[in-house]
mmCIF file of C-alpha atoms in Angstrom:
data_model
loop_
_atom_site.group_PDB
_atom_site.id
_atom_site.type_symbol
_atom_site.label_atom_id
_atom_site.label_comp_id
_atom_site.label_asym_id
_atom_site.label_seq_id
_atom_site.Cartn_x
_atom_site.Cartn_y
_atom_site.Cartn_z
ATOM 1 C CA ASP A 1296 209.432 -37.958 16.343
ATOM 2 C CA ALA A 1297 212.078 -37.349 13.704
ATOM 3 C CA ASP A 1298 211.702 -34.139 11.701
ATOM 4 C CA VAL A 1299 212.866 -35.698 8.422
ATOM 5 C CA THR A 1300 211.935 -39.300 7.764
ATOM 6 C CA GLN A 1301 212.841 -41.626 4.930
ATOM 7 C CA THR A 1302 211.248 -44.893 3.890
ATOM 8 C CA PRO A 1303 212.378 -47.549 3.483
ATOM 9 C CA ARG A 1304 215.558 -47.523 5.591
ATOM 10 C CA ASN A 1305 216.993 -50.433 3.647
ATOM 11 C CA ARG A 1306 215.992 -51.941 0.325
ATOM 12 C CA ILE A 1307 217.330 -54.702 -1.872
ATOM 13 C CA THR A 1308 216.045 -54.872 -5.420
ATOM 14 C CA LYS A 1309 216.929 -56.406 -8.754
ATOM 15 C CA THR A 1310 218.246 -54.866 -11.928
ATOM 16 C CA GLY A 1311 215.477 -53.395 -14.058
ATOM 17 C CA LYS A 1312 212.978 -52.915 -11.238
ATOM 18 C CA ARG A 1313 211.299 -49.595 -10.570
ATOM 19 C CA ILE A 1314 211.788 -48.348 -7.055
ATOM 20 C CA MET A 1315 210.648 -45.314 -5.107
ATOM 21 C CA LEU A 1316 212.289 -43.793 -2.064
ATOM 22 C CA GLU A 1317 210.136 -41.501 0.017
ATOM 23 C CA CYS A 1318 210.938 -38.521 2.203
ATOM 24 C CA SER A 1319 208.641 -36.652 4.555
ATOM 25 C CA GLN A 1320 209.323 -33.674 6.803
ATOM 26 C CA THR A 1321 207.502 -31.954 9.606
ATOM 27 C CA LYS A 1322 209.828 -28.944 9.781
ATOM 28 C CA GLY A 1323 207.699 -26.814 7.470
ATOM 29 C CA HIS A 1324 210.690 -26.145 5.231
ATOM 30 C CA ASP A 1325 210.135 -25.165 1.619
ATOM 31 C CA ARG A 1326 213.287 -26.654 0.114
ATOM 32 C CA MET A 1327 214.037 -30.344 -0.200
ATOM 33 C CA TYR A 1328 217.000 -32.245 -1.596
ATOM 34 C CA TRP A 1329 218.068 -35.736 -2.581
ATOM 35 C CA TYR A 1330 221.725 -36.700 -2.226
ATOM 36 C CA ARG A 1331 223.555 -39.893 -3.007
ATOM 37 C CA GLN A 1332 226.527 -41.134 -0.983
ATOM 38 C CA ASP A 1333 229.074 -43.542 -2.435
ATOM 39 C CA PRO A 1334 232.135 -44.766 -0.524
ATOM 40 C CA GLY A 1335 235.042 -42.391 -1.042
ATOM 41 C CA LEU A 1336 232.949 -39.804 -2.886
ATOM 42 C CA GLY A 1337 231.048 -37.947 -0.215
ATOM 43 C CA LEU A 1338 227.490 -36.826 -0.971
ATOM 44 C CA GLN A 1339 226.421 -35.720 -4.428
ATOM 45 C CA LEU A 1340 223.249 -33.821 -5.264
ATOM 46 C CA ILE A 1341 220.691 -35.665 -7.403
ATOM 47 C CA TYR A 1342 217.688 -33.284 -7.416
ATOM 48 C CA TYR A 1343 216.397 -30.370 -5.405
ATOM 49 C CA SER A 1344 213.101 -28.589 -5.091
ATOM 50 C CA PHE A 1345 212.374 -24.992 -4.107
ATOM 51 C CA ASP A 1346 208.688 -25.730 -3.674
ATOM 52 C CA VAL A 1347 205.982 -28.001 -5.074
ATOM 53 C CA LYS A 1348 206.145 -26.483 -8.554
ATOM 54 C CA ASP A 1349 209.894 -25.918 -8.823
ATOM 55 C CA ILE A 1350 212.159 -28.945 -9.283
ATOM 56 C CA ASN A 1351 215.748 -28.817 -10.462
ATOM 57 C CA LYS A 1352 218.412 -31.282 -11.502
ATOM 58 C CA GLY A 1353 221.587 -31.697 -9.519
ATOM 59 C CA GLU A 1354 224.964 -33.019 -10.655
ATOM 60 C CA ILE A 1355 223.961 -36.676 -11.031
ATOM 61 C CA SER A 1356 220.302 -36.733 -12.084
ATOM 62 C CA ASP A 1357 220.610 -39.245 -14.934
ATOM 63 C CA GLY A 1358 218.624 -42.397 -14.185
ATOM 64 C CA TYR A 1359 216.532 -40.699 -11.491
ATOM 65 C CA SER A 1360 213.285 -38.782 -11.333
ATOM 66 C CA VAL A 1361 211.537 -36.992 -8.477
ATOM 67 C CA SER A 1362 208.094 -35.899 -7.421
ATOM 68 C CA ARG A 1363 207.164 -33.206 -4.911
ATOM 69 C CA GLN A 1364 203.683 -34.303 -3.931
ATOM 70 C CA ALA A 1365 203.285 -31.661 -1.239
ATOM 71 C CA GLN A 1366 205.504 -29.252 0.597
ATOM 72 C CA ALA A 1367 206.246 -32.000 3.100
ATOM 73 C CA LYS A 1368 206.867 -34.889 0.697
ATOM 74 C CA PHE A 1369 209.604 -35.439 -1.874
ATOM 75 C CA SER A 1370 210.035 -38.816 -3.578
ATOM 76 C CA LEU A 1371 212.951 -40.164 -5.578
ATOM 77 C CA SER A 1372 212.357 -42.811 -8.242
ATOM 78 C CA LEU A 1373 214.669 -45.128 -10.092
ATOM 79 C CA GLU A 1374 212.733 -46.106 -13.210
ATOM 80 C CA SER A 1375 214.937 -49.083 -14.040
ATOM 81 C CA ALA A 1376 217.447 -49.774 -11.311
ATOM 82 C CA ILE A 1377 221.004 -50.779 -12.188
ATOM 83 C CA PRO A 1378 223.770 -52.113 -9.919
ATOM 84 C CA ASN A 1379 225.832 -48.903 -9.979
ATOM 85 C CA GLN A 1380 222.910 -47.142 -8.299
ATOM 86 C CA THR A 1381 223.700 -49.136 -5.184
ATOM 87 C CA ALA A 1382 224.365 -46.411 -2.621
ATOM 88 C CA LEU A 1383 223.151 -44.594 0.461
ATOM 89 C CA TYR A 1384 220.484 -42.004 -0.335
ATOM 90 C CA PHE A 1385 219.764 -38.979 1.821
ATOM 91 C CA CYS A 1386 216.910 -36.539 1.829
ATOM 92 C CA ALA A 1387 217.479 -33.085 3.298
ATOM 93 C CA THR A 1388 215.419 -29.955 3.925
ATOM 94 C CA SER A 1389 216.178 -26.267 4.245
ATOM 95 C CA ASP A 1390 214.190 -23.155 5.058
ATOM 96 C CA SER A 1391 214.621 -20.177 2.739
ATOM 97 C CA ASN A 1392 212.545 -17.881 4.908
ATOM 98 C CA THR A 1393 215.123 -17.174 7.590
ATOM 99 C CA GLY A 1394 216.735 -14.025 6.313
ATOM 100 C CA PHE A 1395 219.674 -13.149 4.098
ATOM 101 C CA LEU A 1396 222.258 -13.605 6.817
ATOM 102 C CA SER A 1397 220.989 -17.033 7.834
ATOM 103 C CA TYR A 1398 223.019 -20.182 7.315
ATOM 104 C CA ASN A 1399 219.884 -21.838 5.867
ATOM 105 C CA GLU A 1400 221.164 -25.054 7.370
ATOM 106 C CA GLN A 1401 220.211 -28.348 5.768
ATOM 107 C CA PHE A 1402 218.634 -31.026 7.957
ATOM 108 C CA PHE A 1403 219.132 -34.606 6.874
ATOM 109 C CA GLY A 1404 216.985 -37.698 7.109
ATOM 110 C CA PRO A 1405 218.416 -40.996 8.366
ATOM 111 C CA GLY A 1406 219.224 -42.279 4.886
ATOM 112 C CA THR A 1407 218.093 -45.229 2.776
ATOM 113 C CA ARG A 1408 220.574 -47.941 1.917
ATOM 114 C CA LEU A 1409 219.704 -49.261 -1.534
ATOM 115 C CA THR A 1410 221.251 -52.385 -3.021
ATOM 116 C CA VAL A 1411 220.620 -53.283 -6.654
ATOM 117 C CA LEU A 1412 221.521 -56.863 -7.524
ATOM 118 C CA ALA B 708 232.727 -24.848 -10.164
ATOM 119 C CA GLN B 709 233.538 -25.193 -6.513
ATOM 120 C CA THR B 710 235.311 -28.272 -5.163
ATOM 121 C CA VAL B 711 236.067 -29.554 -1.673
ATOM 122 C CA THR B 712 239.032 -31.798 -0.926
ATOM 123 C CA GLN B 713 239.667 -33.892 2.151
ATOM 124 C CA SER B 714 243.087 -35.454 1.703
ATOM 125 C CA GLN B 715 243.002 -37.711 4.758
ATOM 126 C CA PRO B 716 240.868 -40.813 4.130
ATOM 127 C CA GLU B 717 241.420 -41.985 7.696
ATOM 128 C CA MET B 718 242.801 -40.551 10.909
ATOM 129 C CA SER B 719 243.385 -42.102 14.307
ATOM 130 C CA VAL B 720 243.535 -40.455 17.731
ATOM 131 C CA GLN B 721 244.018 -41.631 21.269
ATOM 132 C CA GLU B 722 241.120 -40.982 23.605
ATOM 133 C CA ALA B 723 241.506 -37.612 25.389
ATOM 134 C CA GLU B 724 244.010 -36.372 22.797
ATOM 135 C CA THR B 725 243.538 -33.726 20.106
ATOM 136 C CA VAL B 726 243.184 -34.378 16.380
ATOM 137 C CA THR B 727 242.914 -32.074 13.375
ATOM 138 C CA LEU B 728 241.074 -32.995 10.196
ATOM 139 C CA SER B 729 242.017 -31.130 7.024
ATOM 140 C CA CYS B 730 239.797 -29.615 4.368
ATOM 141 C CA THR B 731 240.664 -27.409 1.418
ATOM 142 C CA TYR B 732 238.295 -25.942 -1.104
ATOM 143 C CA ASP B 733 238.429 -24.133 -4.387
ATOM 144 C CA THR B 734 236.148 -21.240 -5.248
ATOM 145 C CA SER B 735 236.259 -17.911 -7.003
ATOM 146 C CA GLU B 736 233.617 -16.488 -4.689
ATOM 147 C CA SER B 737 234.305 -14.330 -1.672
ATOM 148 C CA ASP B 738 231.106 -14.957 0.249
ATOM 149 C CA TYR B 739 230.176 -18.480 1.283
ATOM 150 C CA TYR B 740 229.618 -20.859 4.173
ATOM 151 C CA LEU B 741 231.635 -23.839 5.310
ATOM 152 C CA PHE B 742 230.409 -26.751 7.384
ATOM 153 C CA TRP B 743 231.664 -29.876 9.103
ATOM 154 C CA TYR B 744 229.242 -32.797 9.322
ATOM 155 C CA LYS B 745 229.672 -35.938 11.389
ATOM 156 C CA GLN B 746 228.305 -39.284 10.223
ATOM 157 C CA PRO B 747 228.417 -41.969 12.953
ATOM 158 C CA PRO B 748 227.661 -45.632 12.221
ATOM 159 C CA SER B 749 223.956 -44.806 12.539
ATOM 160 C CA ARG B 750 224.363 -43.001 9.151
ATOM 161 C CA GLN B 751 222.703 -39.831 10.422
ATOM 162 C CA MET B 752 224.341 -36.638 9.139
ATOM 163 C CA ILE B 753 224.927 -34.334 12.100
ATOM 164 C CA LEU B 754 226.073 -30.732 11.763
ATOM 165 C CA VAL B 755 229.115 -30.197 13.961
ATOM 166 C CA ILE B 756 230.190 -26.637 13.242
ATOM 167 C CA ARG B 757 229.769 -23.886 10.659
ATOM 168 C CA GLN B 758 231.682 -20.844 9.518
ATOM 169 C CA GLU B 759 230.775 -17.786 7.482
ATOM 170 C CA ALA B 760 233.506 -16.657 5.105
ATOM 171 C CA TYR B 761 233.167 -12.990 5.957
ATOM 172 C CA LYS B 762 233.767 -13.667 9.646
ATOM 173 C CA GLN B 763 237.447 -13.762 10.520
ATOM 174 C CA GLN B 764 236.867 -15.273 13.941
ATOM 175 C CA ASN B 765 237.122 -19.039 13.971
ATOM 176 C CA ALA B 766 233.962 -20.861 15.022
ATOM 177 C CA THR B 767 233.951 -22.943 18.192
ATOM 178 C CA GLU B 768 231.405 -25.423 19.531
ATOM 179 C CA ASN B 769 232.493 -26.977 22.825
ATOM 180 C CA ARG B 770 235.347 -29.393 22.012
ATOM 181 C CA PHE B 771 235.148 -28.651 18.289
ATOM 182 C CA SER B 772 236.849 -25.675 16.683
ATOM 183 C CA VAL B 773 237.938 -24.701 13.207
ATOM 184 C CA ASN B 774 240.979 -23.021 11.737
ATOM 185 C CA PHE B 775 239.631 -20.994 8.837
ATOM 186 C CA GLN B 776 242.296 -19.596 6.517
ATOM 187 C CA LYS B 777 240.405 -17.783 3.771
ATOM 188 C CA ALA B 778 243.411 -16.828 1.663
ATOM 189 C CA ALA B 779 244.683 -20.392 1.737
ATOM 190 C CA LYS B 780 241.160 -21.760 1.229
ATOM 191 C CA SER B 781 241.618 -24.068 4.173
ATOM 192 C CA PHE B 782 239.047 -25.094 6.775
ATOM 193 C CA SER B 783 240.383 -27.617 9.274
ATOM 194 C CA LEU B 784 238.479 -29.130 12.190
ATOM 195 C CA LYS B 785 240.139 -29.585 15.572
ATOM 196 C CA ILE B 786 238.633 -32.006 18.062
ATOM 197 C CA SER B 787 239.961 -31.601 21.580
ATOM 198 C CA ASP B 788 239.739 -34.171 24.382
ATOM 199 C CA SER B 789 238.638 -36.833 21.894
ATOM 200 C CA GLN B 790 235.965 -39.226 23.074
ATOM 201 C CA LEU B 791 234.970 -42.683 21.870
ATOM 202 C CA GLY B 792 231.723 -41.187 20.599
ATOM 203 C CA ASP B 793 233.671 -38.961 18.222
ATOM 204 C CA ALA B 794 234.494 -41.981 16.056
ATOM 205 C CA ALA B 795 232.722 -41.351 12.759
ATOM 206 C CA MET B 796 233.075 -40.151 9.190
ATOM 207 C CA TYR B 797 233.565 -36.405 8.999
ATOM 208 C CA PHE B 798 232.587 -34.433 5.925
ATOM 209 C CA CYS B 799 233.559 -30.909 5.028
ATOM 210 C CA ALA B 800 231.003 -29.020 2.937
ATOM 211 C CA TYR B 801 230.775 -25.714 1.065
ATOM 212 C CA ARG B 802 227.752 -23.590 0.269
ATOM 213 C CA SER B 803 227.728 -20.522 -1.911
ATOM 214 C CA ARG B 804 225.849 -17.548 -0.549
ATOM 215 C CA MET B 805 225.012 -16.486 -4.086
ATOM 216 C CA ASP B 806 223.554 -19.825 -5.167
ATOM 217 C CA SER B 807 219.875 -19.649 -4.312
ATOM 218 C CA SER B 808 219.564 -23.450 -4.240
ATOM 219 C CA TYR B 809 221.516 -23.619 -0.941
ATOM 220 C CA LYS B 810 223.016 -26.866 -2.208
ATOM 221 C CA LEU B 811 226.004 -28.295 -0.386
ATOM 222 C CA ILE B 812 229.213 -29.445 -2.036
ATOM 223 C CA PHE B 813 230.869 -32.172 0.003
ATOM 224 C CA GLY B 814 234.363 -33.508 0.329
ATOM 225 C CA SER B 815 235.010 -37.241 0.212
ATOM 226 C CA GLY B 816 235.190 -37.570 3.982
ATOM 227 C CA THR B 817 237.681 -38.565 6.660
ATOM 228 C CA ARG B 818 237.103 -41.590 8.856
ATOM 229 C CA LEU B 819 238.140 -40.870 12.436
ATOM 230 C CA LEU B 820 239.107 -43.765 14.666
ATOM 231 C CA VAL B 821 239.375 -43.209 18.427
ATOM 232 C CA ARG B 822 241.641 -45.580 20.359
ATOM 233 C CA PRO B 823 240.668 -46.256 23.983
#
């Protein structure tokens, strides 16, 4: 079974609709992230969470909100989707409890391709 | 703010040959990590290789190696004996050791084509 899962894998929606993307992990990591990938722009950070009670904005948080329901679950919501939010969305996790010299590598989910018409 | 630049949108290599993908970054920090990620058509982000800034020795993972030039702020990826399965998007990424978020800053990517 995959360690980081995302649902749905693909989604087509219409402008103005509310949509939620979900991420779950079985790695036991405390930190979770949402990134957005646009062609030619690489991945950009939307939100990140240190733990259930600590959520922080990334570089492109406008138009998005998140919820950390449990240590293993981190959801991304688009309250009113617009066409320029069409992109590939990735969830990632990281473990802060691996020591100061650790790479604290991020592990990515398989991505959700979202199309807003 | 840190930035990562990949100036080659697309590269092509003949199977079994060697190719080098370029990455430069800008930072005022002295302690950080650098990564190369591979994204095949499956979309999965796969960590290829990583480098700590305070280590002068270049990292190597099988056919993948890096040329880390700290003073020049350059972090290139060399793929030896290229295989068809190496065809993918490759992203260079930076992480500050001082930033407790562990967030990654990505370049725009290089698409690698492998000719049979």
